[in-house]
């Protein structure tokens, strides 16, 4: 939730250049980083989008630099307690990530097989067979309801066939990156 909120406010701030929006985008990202560990990957997605926007527009001015500084400082302010914890207790902070790291599982089966199986499970999770763990969703139930999964599939298909448009490319790559 916070990742998408941060991304939406970030894009709005890029268009408007208003400092409160830059600050709110940074705050939303900081909250996301505190709530879910995969939000760390989302920073790369947002950076790629910003670079694309920067390359395709007239955002090259001092207000954008000030906005990015505001965004970065508000993110840092909200994530600093987490950074302090990670520095003080790295074995605790990185435990879950190291347990679930796909590269740790790949030693016996081969990295490509593990990646393909992981991708298959995640893609099926949305509309066919959900995870068996109750903390992720109702056990065995797809994440998306039927109508939503059809619309999601249609939207993803439309983005995939127009992948040569930069916005579609970022959307499709972002989806696979965040899986």
PDB file of C-alpha atoms in Angstrom:
ATOM      1  CA  UNK A   1       0.000   0.000   0.000  1.00  0.00           C
ATOM      2  CA  UNK A   2       2.666   2.530   1.007  1.00  0.00           C
ATOM      3  CA  UNK A   3       4.748   1.718  -2.073  1.00  0.00           C
ATOM      4  CA  UNK A   4       1.917   2.551  -4.447  1.00  0.00           C
ATOM      5  CA  UNK A   5       0.962   5.603  -2.418  1.00  0.00           C
ATOM      6  CA  UNK A   6       4.592   6.802  -2.476  1.00  0.00           C
ATOM      7  CA  UNK A   7       4.791   6.219  -6.219  1.00  0.00           C
ATOM      8  CA  UNK A   8       1.549   8.104  -6.897  1.00  0.00           C
ATOM      9  CA  UNK A   9       2.546  11.080  -4.743  1.00  0.00           C
ATOM     10  CA  UNK A  10       6.057  10.990  -6.228  1.00  0.00           C
ATOM     11  CA  UNK A  11       4.676  11.253  -9.767  1.00  0.00           C
ATOM     12  CA  UNK A  12       2.362  14.038  -8.654  1.00  0.00           C
ATOM     13  CA  UNK A  13       5.321  15.870  -7.101  1.00  0.00           C
ATOM     14  CA  UNK A  14       7.329  15.465 -10.310  1.00  0.00           C
ATOM     15  CA  UNK A  15       4.498  17.127 -12.232  1.00  0.00           C
ATOM     16  CA  UNK A  16       3.641  19.888  -9.772  1.00  0.00           C
ATOM     17  CA  UNK A  17       6.983  20.512  -8.075  1.00  0.00           C
ATOM     18  CA  UNK A  18       5.264  21.368  -4.776  1.00  0.00           C
ATOM     19  CA  UNK A  19       7.387  20.724  -1.680  1.00  0.00           C
ATOM     20  CA  UNK A  20       4.575  19.240   0.474  1.00  0.00           C
ATOM     21  CA  UNK A  21       4.060  16.560  -2.161  1.00  0.00           C
ATOM     22  CA  UNK A  22       7.766  15.742  -2.283  1.00  0.00           C
ATOM     23  CA  UNK A  23       7.730  15.477   1.507  1.00  0.00           C
ATOM     24  CA  UNK A  24       4.593  13.302   1.519  1.00  0.00           C
ATOM     25  CA  UNK A  25       6.079  10.983  -1.124  1.00  0.00           C
ATOM     26  CA  UNK A  26       9.200  10.543   0.985  1.00  0.00           C
ATOM     27  CA  UNK A  27       7.113   9.938   4.098  1.00  0.00           C
ATOM     28  CA  UNK A  28       5.027   7.282   2.319  1.00  0.00           C
ATOM     29  CA  UNK A  29       8.181   5.542   1.084  1.00  0.00           C
ATOM     30  CA  UNK A  30       9.709   5.720   4.571  1.00  0.00           C
ATOM     31  CA  UNK A  31       6.596   4.132   6.068  1.00  0.00           C
ATOM     32  CA  UNK A  32       6.667   1.448   3.369  1.00  0.00           C
ATOM     33  CA  UNK A  33      10.286   0.653   4.135  1.00  0.00           C
ATOM     34  CA  UNK A  34       9.356   0.231   7.795  1.00  0.00           C
ATOM     35  CA  UNK A  35       6.390  -2.026   7.040  1.00  0.00           C
ATOM     36  CA  UNK A  36       7.608  -4.514   4.461  1.00  0.00           C
ATOM     37  CA  UNK A  37      11.123  -5.636   3.542  1.00  0.00           C
ATOM     38  CA  UNK A  38      10.451  -5.901  -0.204  1.00  0.00           C
ATOM     39  CA  UNK A  39       9.910  -2.145  -0.278  1.00  0.00           C
ATOM     40  CA  UNK A  40      13.684  -1.887  -0.465  1.00  0.00           C
ATOM     41  CA  UNK A  41      13.472  -3.100  -4.061  1.00  0.00           C
ATOM     42  CA  UNK A  42      10.812  -0.485  -4.799  1.00  0.00           C
ATOM     43  CA  UNK A  43      13.415   2.283  -4.454  1.00  0.00           C
ATOM     44  CA  UNK A  44      15.016   1.065  -7.710  1.00  0.00           C
ATOM     45  CA  UNK A  45      11.633   1.102  -9.441  1.00  0.00           C
ATOM     46  CA  UNK A  46      11.001   4.694  -8.334  1.00  0.00           C
ATOM     47  CA  UNK A  47      14.513   5.751  -9.350  1.00  0.00           C
ATOM     48  CA  UNK A  48      14.042   4.266 -12.831  1.00  0.00           C
ATOM     49  CA  UNK A  49      10.749   6.095 -13.224  1.00  0.00           C
ATOM     50  CA  UNK A  50      12.253   9.367 -12.085  1.00  0.00           C
ATOM     51  CA  UNK A  51      15.157   9.041 -14.529  1.00  0.00           C
ATOM     52  CA  UNK A  52      12.702   8.367 -17.351  1.00  0.00           C
ATOM     53  CA  UNK A  53      10.607  11.375 -16.384  1.00  0.00           C
ATOM     54  CA  UNK A  54      13.749  13.489 -16.091  1.00  0.00           C
ATOM     55  CA  UNK A  55      15.014  12.402 -19.507  1.00  0.00           C
ATOM     56  CA  UNK A  56      11.677  13.043 -21.229  1.00  0.00           C
ATOM     57  CA  UNK A  57      10.685  16.345 -19.673  1.00  0.00           C
ATOM     58  CA  UNK A  58      11.808  19.765 -18.598  1.00  0.00           C
ATOM     59  CA  UNK A  59      12.344  18.846 -14.950  1.00  0.00           C
ATOM     60  CA  UNK A  60      15.986  19.910 -15.004  1.00  0.00           C
ATOM     61  CA  UNK A  61      15.812  22.863 -12.646  1.00  0.00           C
ATOM     62  CA  UNK A  62      16.669  23.794  -9.083  1.00  0.00           C
ATOM     63  CA  UNK A  63      13.143  23.144  -7.765  1.00  0.00           C
ATOM     64  CA  UNK A  64      13.449  19.481  -8.754  1.00  0.00           C
ATOM     65  CA  UNK A  65      16.766  19.203  -6.942  1.00  0.00           C
ATOM     66  CA  UNK A  66      15.206  20.814  -3.879  1.00  0.00           C
ATOM     67  CA  UNK A  67      12.231  18.455  -4.212  1.00  0.00           C
ATOM     68  CA  UNK A  68      14.468  15.399  -4.420  1.00  0.00           C
ATOM     69  CA  UNK A  69      16.380  16.589  -1.389  1.00  0.00           C
ATOM     70  CA  UNK A  70      13.101  17.044   0.514  1.00  0.00           C
ATOM     71  CA  UNK A  71      11.934  13.608  -0.652  1.00  0.00           C
ATOM     72  CA  UNK A  72      15.205  11.982   0.434  1.00  0.00           C
ATOM     73  CA  UNK A  73      15.293  13.707   3.816  1.00  0.00           C
ATOM     74  CA  UNK A  74      11.693  12.833   4.670  1.00  0.00           C
ATOM     75  CA  UNK A  75      12.335   9.222   3.670  1.00  0.00           C
ATOM     76  CA  UNK A  76      15.506   9.136   5.747  1.00  0.00           C
ATOM     77  CA  UNK A  77      13.758  10.691   8.734  1.00  0.00           C
ATOM     78  CA  UNK A  78      11.088   7.996   8.787  1.00  0.00           C
ATOM     79  CA  UNK A  79      13.412   5.089   8.050  1.00  0.00           C
ATOM     80  CA  UNK A  80      16.247   6.127  10.400  1.00  0.00           C
ATOM     81  CA  UNK A  81      14.995   4.045  13.358  1.00  0.00           C
ATOM     82  CA  UNK A  82      14.981   0.991  11.078  1.00  0.00           C
ATOM     83  CA  UNK A  83      18.476   1.807   9.819  1.00  0.00           C
ATOM     84  CA  UNK A  84      19.652   2.135  13.426  1.00  0.00           C
ATOM     85  CA  UNK A  85      18.174  -1.260  14.258  1.00  0.00           C
ATOM     86  CA  UNK A  86      19.757  -2.832  11.162  1.00  0.00           C
ATOM     87  CA  UNK A  87      23.157  -1.449  12.132  1.00  0.00           C
ATOM     88  CA  UNK A  88      22.819  -2.554  15.762  1.00  0.00           C
ATOM     89  CA  UNK A  89      21.348  -6.015  15.094  1.00  0.00           C
ATOM     90  CA  UNK A  90      22.217  -7.067  11.518  1.00  0.00           C
ATOM     91  CA  UNK A  91      21.723 -10.788  12.229  1.00  0.00           C
ATOM     92  CA  UNK A  92      18.135 -10.140  13.349  1.00  0.00           C
ATOM     93  CA  UNK A  93      17.372  -7.584  10.631  1.00  0.00           C
ATOM     94  CA  UNK A  94      18.584  -9.748   7.739  1.00  0.00           C
ATOM     95  CA  UNK A  95      17.430 -13.128   9.134  1.00  0.00           C
ATOM     96  CA  UNK A  96      14.136 -13.355   7.225  1.00  0.00           C
ATOM     97  CA  UNK A  97      15.709 -12.157   3.989  1.00  0.00           C
ATOM     98  CA  UNK A  98      18.547 -14.662   4.213  1.00  0.00           C
ATOM     99  CA  UNK A  99      16.137 -17.518   4.991  1.00  0.00           C
ATOM    100  CA  UNK A 100      13.992 -16.781   1.936  1.00  0.00           C
ATOM    101  CA  UNK A 101      16.780 -15.824  -0.430  1.00  0.00           C
ATOM    102  CA  UNK A 102      16.312 -17.672  -3.709  1.00  0.00           C
ATOM    103  CA  UNK A 103      20.092 -17.953  -4.101  1.00  0.00           C
ATOM    104  CA  UNK A 104      20.305 -19.987  -0.872  1.00  0.00           C
ATOM    105  CA  UNK A 105      17.725 -22.453  -2.220  1.00  0.00           C
ATOM    106  CA  UNK A 106      19.508 -22.740  -5.566  1.00  0.00           C
ATOM    107  CA  UNK A 107      22.539 -24.676  -4.359  1.00  0.00           C
ATOM    108  CA  UNK A 108      21.026 -28.128  -4.817  1.00  0.00           C
ATOM    109  CA  UNK A 109      18.473 -27.601  -7.600  1.00  0.00           C
ATOM    110  CA  UNK A 110      20.185 -25.066  -9.809  1.00  0.00           C
ATOM    111  CA  UNK A 111      19.406 -21.371  -9.914  1.00  0.00           C
ATOM    112  CA  UNK A 112      17.363 -21.403 -13.133  1.00  0.00           C
ATOM    113  CA  UNK A 113      15.033 -24.160 -11.896  1.00  0.00           C
ATOM    114  CA  UNK A 114      14.473 -22.367  -8.593  1.00  0.00           C
ATOM    115  CA  UNK A 115      13.795 -19.045 -10.333  1.00  0.00           C
ATOM    116  CA  UNK A 116      11.321 -20.627 -12.771  1.00  0.00           C
ATOM    117  CA  UNK A 117       9.484 -22.440  -9.974  1.00  0.00           C
ATOM    118  CA  UNK A 118       9.372 -19.285  -7.857  1.00  0.00           C
ATOM    119  CA  UNK A 119       8.033 -17.253 -10.794  1.00  0.00           C
ATOM    120  CA  UNK A 120       5.409 -19.927 -11.555  1.00  0.00           C
ATOM    121  CA  UNK A 121       4.156 -19.946  -7.959  1.00  0.00           C
ATOM    122  CA  UNK A 122       3.960 -16.173  -7.791  1.00  0.00           C
ATOM    123  CA  UNK A 123       2.125 -15.802 -11.108  1.00  0.00           C
ATOM    124  CA  UNK A 124      -0.383 -18.524 -10.179  1.00  0.00           C
ATOM    125  CA  UNK A 125      -0.861 -16.916  -6.756  1.00  0.00           C
ATOM    126  CA  UNK A 126      -2.789 -14.011  -8.292  1.00  0.00           C
ATOM    127  CA  UNK A 127      -5.580 -15.884 -10.063  1.00  0.00           C
ATOM    128  CA  UNK A 128      -5.350 -19.625  -9.608  1.00  0.00           C
ATOM    129  CA  UNK A 129      -3.776 -21.058  -6.463  1.00  0.00           C
ATOM    130  CA  UNK A 130      -2.831 -18.886  -3.526  1.00  0.00           C
ATOM    131  CA  UNK A 131      -0.141 -19.545  -0.962  1.00  0.00           C
ATOM    132  CA  UNK A 132      -0.806 -22.193   1.668  1.00  0.00           C
ATOM    133  CA  UNK A 133       0.402 -19.897   4.470  1.00  0.00           C
ATOM    134  CA  UNK A 134      -2.461 -18.233   6.281  1.00  0.00           C
ATOM    135  CA  UNK A 135      -0.469 -15.071   6.997  1.00  0.00           C
ATOM    136  CA  UNK A 136      -0.328 -14.229   3.268  1.00  0.00           C
ATOM    137  CA  UNK A 137      -3.987 -14.789   2.416  1.00  0.00           C
ATOM    138  CA  UNK A 138      -6.702 -17.352   2.934  1.00  0.00           C
ATOM    139  CA  UNK A 139      -4.836 -20.651   2.442  1.00  0.00           C
ATOM    140  CA  UNK A 140      -5.031 -21.853  -1.149  1.00  0.00           C
ATOM    141  CA  UNK A 141      -7.243 -18.947  -2.220  1.00  0.00           C
ATOM    142  CA  UNK A 142      -6.062 -16.731  -5.083  1.00  0.00           C
ATOM    143  CA  UNK A 143      -5.062 -13.211  -4.079  1.00  0.00           C
ATOM    144  CA  UNK A 144      -7.361 -11.574  -6.620  1.00  0.00           C
ATOM    145  CA  UNK A 145     -11.108 -12.253  -6.986  1.00  0.00           C
ATOM    146  CA  UNK A 146     -12.201 -13.591 -10.379  1.00  0.00           C
ATOM    147  CA  UNK A 147     -13.247 -10.311 -12.020  1.00  0.00           C
ATOM    148  CA  UNK A 148     -10.234  -8.457 -10.661  1.00  0.00           C
ATOM    149  CA  UNK A 149      -7.883 -11.173 -11.903  1.00  0.00           C
ATOM    150  CA  UNK A 150      -9.415 -10.985 -15.399  1.00  0.00           C
ATOM    151  CA  UNK A 151      -8.970  -7.202 -15.451  1.00  0.00           C
ATOM    152  CA  UNK A 152      -5.435  -7.551 -14.049  1.00  0.00           C
ATOM    153  CA  UNK A 153      -4.574 -10.067 -16.777  1.00  0.00           C
ATOM    154  CA  UNK A 154      -6.034  -7.820 -19.461  1.00  0.00           C
ATOM    155  CA  UNK A 155      -4.129  -4.789 -18.164  1.00  0.00           C
ATOM    156  CA  UNK A 156      -0.887  -6.736 -17.949  1.00  0.00           C
ATOM    157  CA  UNK A 157      -1.416  -8.090 -21.475  1.00  0.00           C
ATOM    158  CA  UNK A 158      -1.989  -4.571 -22.824  1.00  0.00           C
ATOM    159  CA  UNK A 159       1.146  -3.336 -21.058  1.00  0.00           C
ATOM    160  CA  UNK A 160       3.158  -6.308 -22.359  1.00  0.00           C
ATOM    161  CA  UNK A 161       2.161  -5.815 -26.009  1.00  0.00           C
ATOM    162  CA  UNK A 162       3.073  -2.130 -25.825  1.00  0.00           C
ATOM    163  CA  UNK A 163       6.359  -2.812 -24.019  1.00  0.00           C
ATOM    164  CA  UNK A 164       8.230  -0.571 -26.450  1.00  0.00           C
ATOM    165  CA  UNK A 165       6.548   2.426 -24.826  1.00  0.00           C
ATOM    166  CA  UNK A 166       8.709   3.390 -21.878  1.00  0.00           C
ATOM    167  CA  UNK A 167       5.813   3.565 -19.380  1.00  0.00           C
ATOM    168  CA  UNK A 168       4.693   0.051 -20.275  1.00  0.00           C
ATOM    169  CA  UNK A 169       8.234  -1.278 -20.094  1.00  0.00           C
ATOM    170  CA  UNK A 170       8.716   0.157 -16.608  1.00  0.00           C
ATOM    171  CA  UNK A 171       5.365  -1.289 -15.512  1.00  0.00           C
ATOM    172  CA  UNK A 172       6.125  -4.799 -16.792  1.00  0.00           C
ATOM    173  CA  UNK A 173       9.704  -4.821 -15.481  1.00  0.00           C
ATOM    174  CA  UNK A 174       8.528  -3.395 -12.164  1.00  0.00           C
ATOM    175  CA  UNK A 175       5.977  -6.182 -11.817  1.00  0.00           C
ATOM    176  CA  UNK A 176       8.605  -8.899 -12.275  1.00  0.00           C
ATOM    177  CA  UNK A 177      11.155  -7.063 -10.153  1.00  0.00           C
ATOM    178  CA  UNK A 178       8.732  -6.787  -7.242  1.00  0.00           C
ATOM    179  CA  UNK A 179       7.655 -10.441  -7.393  1.00  0.00           C
TER     180      UNK A 179
END
